[in-house]
Amino acid sequence: MLTKIAELLEEVKNYPINSAEALKDFHLKYLSKKGEISNLMPFIKEVAPEDRKTFGQKINELKNFAEDKFKNAQTEQEQAADAGAAAEFDLTLPIIPNELGTVHPLTLTRQRIIEIFERIGFNVEDGPEIEDDWHNFTALNFPPNHPAREMQDTFFIEKNPDILLRTHTSNVQIRLMERQKPPIRAIMPGRVFRNEAITARAHCIFHQVEGLYVDENVSLVDLKQTLFHFAKEMFGKDTKIRFRSSFFPFTEVSAEVDISCFICKGKGCNVCKQTGWVEILGCGMVDPNVLESCGIDSNRYTGFAFGMGIERIAMLKYNIRDLRLFTENDVRFLRQFANVV
Ligand code: DAH
């Protein structure tokens, strides 16, 4: 009997478990209820009583060995299966890209304006959005109680009407001239505020770029050439400009500048309301009163100034019909500027 057990042990040892099938067969053959090891049990009765203990031990050893072998093989096969599943991840596949944001069309337009003026020697200057009456109005030659102040729909601070949200970037002209002597050549981009209802054509918060050039012998010709250069750089080399006489308290002479409609090339369309021209900015020669308010000798120095709305330039350039699109943050709108340079 013991020989039989030893033979079976040998057989179990040598049994090749190299597949899931083989593992099952192994269990069936040796470890199941009707397996060869269980089949040995009835033979205990036939063994001489004094040998029964050894016999029992041997069967146990055999059983333990077979069980260990089974468990080890089972674990090995499970691990191999896990590794196989991991190998199913194809590491050469391209990653799913993280979506990047895009530059806002107003930022894009502001950067383009800055770039154009920087190349012809203008610095970029900055000033406060919360301003006093002097820098927003008085120093800019707005007389007290002048209707032009009302035209600007100013947001005042209730407790102190001397403090307001700037209605234009012209305040930076004053701050710059107060702290710097000519020659001054700068552009001043920034955010401005007016108490207006929000519509397709107006907003209470918008953006402007102010320009200022003060030196000896600055003339209207310099202003015209500078703005002509800007118009061609911004809207294309065939762009024409025209000056229309206008009024601003801080300039004398004053003008509004139109460019030839670059959509219909001057023939007349919806954008230019059939006129062939669209307005892009206000400008003029700095009023001597303004220079004097800032302590600049108006007999020695002259200057020109201009101011344009960034929204307006962007709407013209990209043919955007509704101002509100700029602040709604609809990605379908914003993404269209992803590849615009
Ligand atoms: N400040 C004016 C506005 O908000 C724009 C402007 C017009 C600025 C003429 C200027 C200028 O510097 O010369 O409507």
mmCIF file of C-alpha atoms and ligand atoms in Angstrom:
data_model
loop_
_atom_site.group_PDB
_atom_site.id
_atom_site.type_symbol
_atom_site.label_atom_id
_atom_site.label_comp_id
_atom_site.label_asym_id
_atom_site.label_seq_id
_atom_site.Cartn_x
_atom_site.Cartn_y
_atom_site.Cartn_z
ATOM 1 C CA MET A 1 0.000 0.000 0.000
ATOM 2 C CA LEU A 2 2.779 2.368 0.927
ATOM 3 C CA THR A 3 4.385 1.690 -2.430
ATOM 4 C CA LYS A 4 1.154 2.649 -4.110
ATOM 5 C CA ILE A 5 1.116 5.941 -2.188
ATOM 6 C CA ALA A 6 4.762 6.610 -3.094
ATOM 7 C CA GLU A 7 3.992 5.912 -6.759
ATOM 8 C CA LEU A 8 1.027 8.242 -6.674
ATOM 9 C CA LEU A 9 3.162 10.955 -5.066
ATOM 10 C CA GLU A 10 5.680 10.551 -7.867
ATOM 11 C CA GLU A 11 2.867 10.791 -10.422
ATOM 12 C CA VAL A 12 1.457 13.938 -8.795
ATOM 13 C CA LYS A 13 4.932 15.496 -8.723
ATOM 14 C CA ASN A 14 5.454 14.880 -12.412
ATOM 15 C CA TYR A 15 2.001 15.846 -13.593
ATOM 16 C CA PRO A 16 2.461 18.723 -16.008
ATOM 17 C CA ILE A 17 -0.019 21.560 -15.315
ATOM 18 C CA ASN A 18 0.572 23.803 -18.294
ATOM 19 C CA SER A 19 -2.921 24.983 -19.099
ATOM 20 C CA ALA A 20 -6.213 25.822 -17.461
ATOM 21 C CA GLU A 21 -7.490 22.523 -18.881
ATOM 22 C CA ALA A 22 -4.647 20.577 -17.246
ATOM 23 C CA LEU A 23 -5.334 22.337 -13.939
ATOM 24 C CA LYS A 24 -8.943 21.186 -14.024
ATOM 25 C CA ASP A 25 -7.964 17.638 -15.001
ATOM 26 C CA PHE A 26 -5.400 17.541 -12.205
ATOM 27 C CA HIS A 27 -8.021 18.504 -9.642
ATOM 28 C CA LEU A 28 -10.483 15.986 -10.999
ATOM 29 C CA LYS A 29 -7.950 13.193 -11.141
ATOM 30 C CA TYR A 30 -6.417 13.582 -7.674
ATOM 31 C CA LEU A 31 -8.319 15.978 -5.435
ATOM 32 C CA SER A 32 -12.017 15.568 -6.203
ATOM 33 C CA LYS A 33 -14.299 13.379 -4.119
ATOM 34 C CA LYS A 34 -13.882 10.550 -6.553
ATOM 35 C CA GLY A 35 -10.227 11.333 -7.208
ATOM 36 C CA GLU A 36 -7.369 8.944 -6.699
ATOM 37 C CA ILE A 37 -6.445 10.231 -3.266
ATOM 38 C CA SER A 38 -9.944 9.868 -1.880
ATOM 39 C CA ASN A 39 -10.064 6.449 -3.441
ATOM 40 C CA LEU A 40 -7.233 5.395 -1.143
ATOM 41 C CA MET A 41 -9.269 6.005 1.995
ATOM 42 C CA PRO A 42 -11.295 2.756 1.996
ATOM 43 C CA PHE A 43 -8.012 0.844 1.970
ATOM 44 C CA ILE A 44 -7.264 1.983 5.554
ATOM 45 C CA LYS A 45 -9.459 -0.854 6.739
ATOM 46 C CA GLU A 46 -7.254 -3.392 5.011
ATOM 47 C CA VAL A 47 -4.095 -2.119 6.588
ATOM 48 C CA ALA A 48 -2.797 -3.769 9.739
ATOM 49 C CA PRO A 49 -3.892 -1.695 12.754
ATOM 50 C CA GLU A 50 -0.325 -0.884 13.837
ATOM 51 C CA ASP A 51 0.462 0.501 10.354
ATOM 52 C CA ARG A 52 -2.694 2.584 10.039
ATOM 53 C CA LYS A 53 -1.137 5.693 11.566
ATOM 54 C CA THR A 54 1.761 5.736 9.106
ATOM 55 C CA PHE A 55 -0.645 4.994 6.277
ATOM 56 C CA GLY A 56 -2.865 7.909 7.293
ATOM 57 C CA GLN A 57 0.105 10.224 7.566
ATOM 58 C CA LYS A 58 1.361 9.245 4.126
ATOM 59 C CA ILE A 59 -2.027 9.858 2.552
ATOM 60 C CA ASN A 60 -2.165 13.237 4.265
ATOM 61 C CA GLU A 61 1.288 14.161 2.999
ATOM 62 C CA LEU A 62 0.239 13.133 -0.500
ATOM 63 C CA LYS A 63 -2.962 15.112 -0.246
ATOM 64 C CA ASN A 64 -1.215 18.210 1.090
ATOM 65 C CA PHE A 65 1.371 17.998 -1.629
ATOM 66 C CA ALA A 66 -1.271 17.700 -4.331
ATOM 67 C CA GLU A 67 -3.268 20.577 -2.862
ATOM 68 C CA ASP A 68 -0.195 22.833 -2.704
ATOM 69 C CA LYS A 69 0.704 21.993 -6.254
ATOM 70 C CA PHE A 70 -2.844 22.764 -7.349
ATOM 71 C CA LYS A 71 -2.967 26.103 -5.502
ATOM 72 C CA ASN A 72 0.443 27.223 -6.756
ATOM 73 C CA ALA A 73 -0.442 26.381 -10.317
ATOM 74 C CA GLN A 74 -3.764 28.172 -9.932
ATOM 75 C CA THR A 75 -2.114 31.367 -8.616
ATOM 76 C CA GLU A 76 0.467 31.249 -11.378
ATOM 77 C CA GLN A 77 -2.228 30.983 -13.996
ATOM 78 C CA GLU A 78 -4.208 33.870 -12.494
ATOM 79 C CA GLN A 79 -1.140 36.095 -12.463
ATOM 80 C CA ALA A 80 -0.370 35.216 -16.050
ATOM 81 C CA ALA A 81 -3.946 36.118 -16.983
ATOM 82 C CA ASP A 82 -3.626 39.538 -15.266
ATOM 83 C CA ALA A 83 -0.372 40.230 -17.080
ATOM 84 C CA GLY A 84 -2.046 39.244 -20.329
ATOM 85 C CA ALA A 85 -4.883 41.684 -19.682
ATOM 86 C CA ALA A 86 -2.367 44.470 -18.968
ATOM 87 C CA ALA A 87 -0.649 43.728 -22.250
ATOM 88 C CA GLU A 88 -3.955 44.484 -23.974
ATOM 89 C CA PHE A 89 -3.424 48.219 -23.243
ATOM 90 C CA ASP A 90 -1.781 49.529 -26.394
ATOM 91 C CA LEU A 91 0.824 51.931 -25.095
ATOM 92 C CA THR A 92 1.616 53.184 -28.572
ATOM 93 C CA LEU A 93 -1.834 54.751 -28.982
ATOM 94 C CA PRO A 94 -1.805 58.581 -29.056
ATOM 95 C CA ILE A 95 -3.021 60.242 -25.835
ATOM 96 C CA ILE A 96 -6.420 61.913 -25.654
ATOM 97 C CA PRO A 97 -5.390 65.564 -25.785
ATOM 98 C CA ASN A 98 -6.352 67.999 -23.014
ATOM 99 C CA GLU A 99 -8.308 70.766 -24.659
ATOM 100 C CA LEU A 100 -6.454 74.065 -24.513
ATOM 101 C CA GLY A 101 -8.214 77.394 -24.147
ATOM 102 C CA THR A 102 -7.874 79.985 -26.897
ATOM 103 C CA VAL A 103 -6.821 83.608 -26.829
ATOM 104 C CA HIS A 104 -9.865 85.865 -26.462
ATOM 105 C CA PRO A 105 -10.590 87.911 -29.623
ATOM 106 C CA LEU A 106 -10.310 91.156 -27.632
ATOM 107 C CA THR A 107 -6.906 90.125 -26.306
ATOM 108 C CA LEU A 108 -5.887 89.190 -29.810
ATOM 109 C CA THR A 109 -6.996 92.569 -31.156
ATOM 110 C CA ARG A 110 -5.345 94.494 -28.311
ATOM 111 C CA GLN A 111 -2.076 92.623 -28.862
ATOM 112 C CA ARG A 112 -2.195 93.351 -32.592
ATOM 113 C CA ILE A 113 -2.815 97.083 -31.973
ATOM 114 C CA ILE A 114 0.064 97.217 -29.478
ATOM 115 C CA GLU A 115 2.367 95.375 -31.868
ATOM 116 C CA ILE A 116 1.653 97.821 -34.696
ATOM 117 C CA PHE A 117 2.349 100.905 -32.575
ATOM 118 C CA GLU A 118 5.332 99.434 -30.750
ATOM 119 C CA ARG A 119 7.078 98.926 -34.066
ATOM 120 C CA ILE A 120 6.880 102.638 -34.767
ATOM 121 C CA GLY A 121 8.250 103.664 -31.395
ATOM 122 C CA PHE A 122 5.231 103.879 -29.075
ATOM 123 C CA ASN A 123 5.546 102.711 -25.446
ATOM 124 C CA VAL A 124 2.682 100.963 -23.658
ATOM 125 C CA GLU A 125 1.409 102.828 -20.573
ATOM 126 C CA ASP A 126 -1.178 102.001 -17.936
ATOM 127 C CA GLY A 127 -3.427 104.021 -15.614
ATOM 128 C CA PRO A 128 -6.174 103.564 -12.985
ATOM 129 C CA GLU A 129 -9.753 102.476 -13.700
ATOM 130 C CA ILE A 130 -11.006 104.276 -10.586
ATOM 131 C CA GLU A 131 -10.276 107.909 -11.319
ATOM 132 C CA ASP A 132 -10.893 111.421 -10.045
ATOM 133 C CA ASP A 133 -12.745 114.170 -11.893
ATOM 134 C CA TRP A 134 -9.510 116.023 -12.667
ATOM 135 C CA HIS A 135 -7.887 113.237 -14.696
ATOM 136 C CA ASN A 136 -11.059 111.998 -16.402
ATOM 137 C CA PHE A 137 -12.597 115.422 -17.179
ATOM 138 C CA THR A 138 -11.193 118.711 -15.903
ATOM 139 C CA ALA A 139 -7.589 118.385 -17.073
ATOM 140 C CA LEU A 140 -8.951 117.178 -20.414
ATOM 141 C CA ASN A 141 -10.601 120.553 -20.865
ATOM 142 C CA PHE A 142 -14.153 119.552 -19.994
ATOM 143 C CA PRO A 143 -15.524 122.760 -18.410
ATOM 144 C CA PRO A 144 -17.603 122.301 -15.224
ATOM 145 C CA ASN A 145 -21.251 121.505 -16.042
ATOM 146 C CA HIS A 146 -20.373 121.061 -19.704
ATOM 147 C CA PRO A 147 -22.878 118.744 -21.421
ATOM 148 C CA ALA A 148 -19.989 116.609 -22.709
ATOM 149 C CA ARG A 149 -19.639 115.226 -19.177
ATOM 150 C CA GLU A 150 -23.206 113.969 -19.330
ATOM 151 C CA MET A 151 -22.693 112.509 -22.756
ATOM 152 C CA GLN A 152 -20.263 110.073 -21.199
ATOM 153 C CA ASP A 153 -22.830 108.462 -18.846
ATOM 154 C CA THR A 154 -20.428 108.363 -15.954
ATOM 155 C CA PHE A 155 -20.603 105.961 -12.995
ATOM 156 C CA PHE A 156 -19.915 108.140 -9.944
ATOM 157 C CA ILE A 157 -19.153 106.925 -6.456
ATOM 158 C CA GLU A 158 -22.233 108.106 -4.534
ATOM 159 C CA LYS A 159 -20.506 109.256 -1.379
ATOM 160 C CA ASN A 160 -17.838 111.197 -3.273
ATOM 161 C CA PRO A 161 -18.793 112.425 -6.755
ATOM 162 C CA ASP A 162 -15.180 113.436 -7.303
ATOM 163 C CA ILE A 163 -14.379 109.721 -7.664
ATOM 164 C CA LEU A 164 -15.678 107.824 -10.689
ATOM 165 C CA LEU A 165 -15.044 104.883 -12.987
ATOM 166 C CA ARG A 166 -13.103 106.246 -15.928
ATOM 167 C CA THR A 167 -15.260 106.769 -18.989
ATOM 168 C CA HIS A 168 -12.312 106.631 -21.389
ATOM 169 C CA THR A 169 -8.584 105.888 -21.419
ATOM 170 C CA SER A 170 -7.813 109.585 -22.003
ATOM 171 C CA ASN A 171 -7.153 109.867 -18.242
ATOM 172 C CA VAL A 172 -3.846 108.069 -18.821
ATOM 173 C CA GLN A 173 -2.748 110.870 -21.196
ATOM 174 C CA ILE A 174 -3.007 113.302 -18.286
ATOM 175 C CA ARG A 175 -1.246 111.038 -15.798
ATOM 176 C CA LEU A 176 1.540 110.420 -18.277
ATOM 177 C CA MET A 177 2.053 114.104 -19.128
ATOM 178 C CA GLU A 178 2.027 114.986 -15.422
ATOM 179 C CA ARG A 179 4.906 112.658 -14.666
ATOM 180 C CA GLN A 180 6.925 112.699 -17.885
ATOM 181 C CA LYS A 181 8.332 115.564 -19.958
ATOM 182 C CA PRO A 182 8.198 115.434 -23.792
ATOM 183 C CA PRO A 183 9.069 113.698 -25.997
ATOM 184 C CA ILE A 184 6.201 111.368 -25.123
ATOM 185 C CA ARG A 185 5.040 108.664 -27.464
ATOM 186 C CA ALA A 186 2.729 106.080 -25.934
ATOM 187 C CA ILE A 187 -0.364 103.972 -26.355
ATOM 188 C CA MET A 188 -2.598 103.177 -23.403
ATOM 189 C CA PRO A 189 -4.905 100.162 -23.606
ATOM 190 C CA GLY A 190 -7.487 99.651 -20.866
ATOM 191 C CA ARG A 191 -10.984 98.999 -19.627
ATOM 192 C CA VAL A 192 -13.566 101.770 -19.447
ATOM 193 C CA PHE A 193 -17.062 102.124 -17.963
ATOM 194 C CA ARG A 194 -20.251 103.893 -18.984
ATOM 195 C CA ASN A 195 -23.738 103.722 -17.584
ATOM 196 C CA GLU A 196 -25.339 102.220 -20.681
ATOM 197 C CA ALA A 197 -27.810 99.415 -21.247
ATOM 198 C CA ILE A 198 -26.277 96.243 -22.682
ATOM 199 C CA THR A 199 -27.306 95.726 -26.310
ATOM 200 C CA ALA A 200 -25.775 94.334 -29.499
ATOM 201 C CA ARG A 201 -24.026 97.683 -30.002
ATOM 202 C CA ALA A 202 -23.323 98.978 -26.466
ATOM 203 C CA HIS A 203 -22.019 97.697 -23.161
ATOM 204 C CA CYS A 204 -21.352 99.268 -19.776
ATOM 205 C CA ILE A 205 -17.830 97.835 -19.710
ATOM 206 C CA PHE A 206 -15.627 97.957 -22.793
ATOM 207 C CA HIS A 207 -12.051 98.590 -23.896
ATOM 208 C CA GLN A 208 -10.157 101.392 -25.540
ATOM 209 C CA VAL A 209 -6.669 102.161 -26.708
ATOM 210 C CA GLU A 210 -5.508 105.741 -26.304
ATOM 211 C CA GLY A 211 -2.577 107.167 -28.252
ATOM 212 C CA LEU A 212 -0.468 110.233 -27.482
ATOM 213 C CA TYR A 213 2.523 111.842 -29.154
ATOM 214 C CA VAL A 214 3.906 115.091 -27.727
ATOM 215 C CA ASP A 215 7.119 116.714 -28.923
ATOM 216 C CA GLU A 216 8.378 119.827 -30.704
ATOM 217 C CA ASN A 217 6.861 120.236 -34.169
ATOM 218 C CA VAL A 218 4.332 117.411 -34.040
ATOM 219 C CA SER A 219 1.785 118.190 -36.745
ATOM 220 C CA LEU A 220 -1.477 116.986 -38.237
ATOM 221 C CA VAL A 221 0.566 115.348 -40.999
ATOM 222 C CA ASP A 222 2.240 113.104 -38.386
ATOM 223 C CA LEU A 223 -1.193 112.171 -37.045
ATOM 224 C CA LYS A 224 -2.519 111.334 -40.492
ATOM 225 C CA GLN A 225 0.501 109.264 -41.485
ATOM 226 C CA THR A 226 0.516 107.369 -38.179
ATOM 227 C CA LEU A 227 -3.166 106.468 -38.451
ATOM 228 C CA PHE A 228 -2.858 105.634 -42.142
ATOM 229 C CA HIS A 229 -0.029 103.247 -41.281
ATOM 230 C CA PHE A 230 -2.139 101.700 -38.506
ATOM 231 C CA ALA A 231 -5.170 101.249 -40.775
ATOM 232 C CA LYS A 232 -3.115 99.482 -43.441
ATOM 233 C CA GLU A 233 -1.404 97.193 -40.914
ATOM 234 C CA MET A 234 -4.650 96.322 -39.171
ATOM 235 C CA PHE A 235 -7.061 96.019 -42.103
ATOM 236 C CA GLY A 236 -4.875 95.356 -45.146
ATOM 237 C CA LYS A 237 -2.560 97.347 -47.382
ATOM 238 C CA ASP A 238 -5.270 98.598 -49.747
ATOM 239 C CA THR A 239 -7.163 100.313 -46.922
ATOM 240 C CA LYS A 240 -7.898 104.004 -47.433
ATOM 241 C CA ILE A 241 -8.645 106.481 -44.651
ATOM 242 C CA ARG A 242 -10.571 109.723 -44.471
ATOM 243 C CA PHE A 243 -10.795 112.403 -41.779
ATOM 244 C CA ARG A 244 -14.139 113.922 -40.859
ATOM 245 C CA SER A 245 -14.138 117.081 -38.777
ATOM 246 C CA SER A 246 -15.516 116.519 -35.260
ATOM 247 C CA PHE A 247 -15.382 117.807 -31.682
ATOM 248 C CA PHE A 248 -13.647 116.626 -28.490
ATOM 249 C CA PRO A 249 -12.916 119.006 -25.595
ATOM 250 C CA PHE A 250 -9.296 117.806 -25.355
ATOM 251 C CA THR A 251 -8.310 118.227 -29.010
ATOM 252 C CA GLU A 252 -8.284 121.186 -31.367
ATOM 253 C CA VAL A 253 -8.601 120.395 -34.288
ATOM 254 C CA SER A 254 -10.626 117.228 -33.797
ATOM 255 C CA ALA A 255 -11.558 114.536 -36.269
ATOM 256 C CA GLU A 256 -13.162 111.159 -36.630
ATOM 257 C CA VAL A 257 -11.398 108.675 -38.885
ATOM 258 C CA ASP A 258 -13.126 106.306 -41.287
ATOM 259 C CA ILE A 259 -11.534 103.481 -43.209
ATOM 260 C CA SER A 260 -12.725 102.238 -46.576
ATOM 261 C CA CYS A 261 -14.969 99.232 -45.937
ATOM 262 C CA PHE A 262 -12.671 96.242 -46.343
ATOM 263 C CA ILE A 263 -15.608 93.874 -46.684
ATOM 264 C CA CYS A 264 -17.151 95.392 -49.832
ATOM 265 C CA LYS A 265 -13.984 97.337 -50.784
ATOM 266 C CA GLY A 266 -15.975 100.571 -50.765
ATOM 267 C CA LYS A 267 -18.847 99.395 -52.976
ATOM 268 C CA GLY A 268 -21.414 99.494 -50.166
ATOM 269 C CA CYS A 269 -22.675 96.651 -47.932
ATOM 270 C CA ASN A 270 -24.496 96.002 -44.620
ATOM 271 C CA VAL A 271 -21.411 96.567 -42.497
ATOM 272 C CA CYS A 272 -20.735 100.053 -43.910
ATOM 273 C CA LYS A 273 -24.469 100.775 -44.265
ATOM 274 C CA GLN A 274 -23.975 101.217 -48.028
ATOM 275 C CA THR A 275 -21.596 104.154 -47.541
ATOM 276 C CA GLY A 276 -18.338 102.342 -48.337
ATOM 277 C CA TRP A 277 -16.774 103.769 -45.146
ATOM 278 C CA VAL A 278 -16.683 102.671 -41.472
ATOM 279 C CA GLU A 279 -15.678 104.781 -38.491
ATOM 280 C CA ILE A 280 -12.772 103.444 -36.440
ATOM 281 C CA LEU A 281 -11.598 106.176 -34.045
ATOM 282 C CA GLY A 282 -11.519 109.753 -32.779
ATOM 283 C CA CYS A 283 -8.415 111.924 -32.827
ATOM 284 C CA GLY A 284 -6.993 115.411 -33.002
ATOM 285 C CA MET A 285 -4.215 117.805 -32.049
ATOM 286 C CA VAL A 286 -3.879 118.010 -28.260
ATOM 287 C CA ASP A 287 -5.602 121.219 -27.067
ATOM 288 C CA PRO A 288 -3.012 123.676 -25.653
ATOM 289 C CA ASN A 289 -5.159 123.915 -22.494
ATOM 290 C CA VAL A 290 -4.574 120.221 -21.883
ATOM 291 C CA LEU A 291 -0.794 120.567 -22.254
ATOM 292 C CA GLU A 292 -0.812 123.521 -19.855
ATOM 293 C CA SER A 293 -2.942 121.583 -17.302
ATOM 294 C CA CYS A 294 -0.121 119.083 -17.154
ATOM 295 C CA GLY A 295 2.640 121.698 -16.895
ATOM 296 C CA ILE A 296 3.819 121.333 -20.499
ATOM 297 C CA ASP A 297 4.753 124.541 -22.354
ATOM 298 C CA SER A 298 2.242 124.753 -25.216
ATOM 299 C CA ASN A 299 4.333 127.352 -27.060
ATOM 300 C CA ARG A 300 7.196 124.907 -27.375
ATOM 301 C CA TYR A 301 5.371 121.595 -27.686
ATOM 302 C CA THR A 302 2.502 120.275 -29.763
ATOM 303 C CA GLY A 303 0.973 116.830 -29.829
ATOM 304 C CA PHE A 304 -1.596 114.540 -31.312
ATOM 305 C CA ALA A 305 -3.924 112.092 -29.602
ATOM 306 C CA PHE A 306 -6.324 109.397 -30.661
ATOM 307 C CA GLY A 307 -8.673 106.929 -29.028
ATOM 308 C CA MET A 308 -10.288 103.799 -30.399
ATOM 309 C CA GLY A 309 -12.598 101.090 -29.074
ATOM 310 C CA ILE A 310 -11.031 97.629 -29.096
ATOM 311 C CA GLU A 311 -14.451 95.959 -29.405
ATOM 312 C CA ARG A 312 -15.216 98.097 -32.436
ATOM 313 C CA ILE A 313 -11.938 97.213 -34.161
ATOM 314 C CA ALA A 314 -12.432 93.503 -33.383
ATOM 315 C CA MET A 315 -16.038 93.557 -34.635
ATOM 316 C CA LEU A 316 -14.968 95.129 -37.895
ATOM 317 C CA LYS A 317 -11.947 92.933 -38.405
ATOM 318 C CA TYR A 318 -13.696 89.638 -37.639
ATOM 319 C CA ASN A 319 -17.169 90.661 -38.811
ATOM 320 C CA ILE A 320 -18.792 90.146 -35.400
ATOM 321 C CA ARG A 321 -22.351 91.482 -35.313
ATOM 322 C CA ASP A 322 -23.149 91.429 -31.579
ATOM 323 C CA LEU A 323 -21.024 92.993 -28.835
ATOM 324 C CA ARG A 324 -22.471 90.635 -26.226
ATOM 325 C CA LEU A 325 -20.651 87.672 -27.760
ATOM 326 C CA PHE A 326 -17.420 88.979 -26.232
ATOM 327 C CA THR A 327 -18.639 88.450 -22.672
ATOM 328 C CA GLU A 328 -20.873 85.386 -23.013
ATOM 329 C CA ASN A 329 -17.888 83.013 -23.089
ATOM 330 C CA ASP A 330 -19.541 80.606 -25.485
ATOM 331 C CA VAL A 331 -16.682 78.328 -26.508
ATOM 332 C CA ARG A 332 -18.200 77.859 -29.968
ATOM 333 C CA PHE A 333 -17.567 81.568 -30.506
ATOM 334 C CA LEU A 334 -14.222 81.744 -28.704
ATOM 335 C CA ARG A 335 -12.728 78.690 -30.442
ATOM 336 C CA GLN A 336 -13.087 80.341 -33.817
ATOM 337 C CA PHE A 337 -10.145 82.543 -32.910
ATOM 338 C CA ALA A 338 -7.838 79.632 -32.086
ATOM 339 C CA ASN A 339 -5.814 79.929 -35.260
ATOM 340 C CA VAL A 340 -6.190 83.613 -36.024
ATOM 341 C CA VAL A 341 -2.939 85.529 -36.057
HETATM 342 N N1 DAH B 1 -11.912 109.713 -25.343
HETATM 343 C C1 DAH B 1 -12.712 109.618 -26.527
HETATM 344 C C2 DAH B 1 -13.901 108.738 -26.255
HETATM 345 O O1 DAH B 1 -13.936 108.062 -25.288
HETATM 346 C C3 DAH B 1 -11.920 109.045 -27.674
HETATM 347 C C4 DAH B 1 -10.864 109.976 -28.139
HETATM 348 C C5 DAH B 1 -11.159 110.877 -29.149
HETATM 349 C C6 DAH B 1 -9.612 109.963 -27.569
HETATM 350 C C7 DAH B 1 -10.182 111.757 -29.594
HETATM 351 C C8 DAH B 1 -8.622 110.853 -28.007
HETATM 352 C C9 DAH B 1 -8.944 111.751 -29.018
HETATM 353 O O2 DAH B 1 -7.385 110.871 -27.497
HETATM 354 O O3 DAH B 1 -7.984 112.590 -29.450
HETATM 355 O O4 DAH B 1 -14.815 108.698 -27.032
#
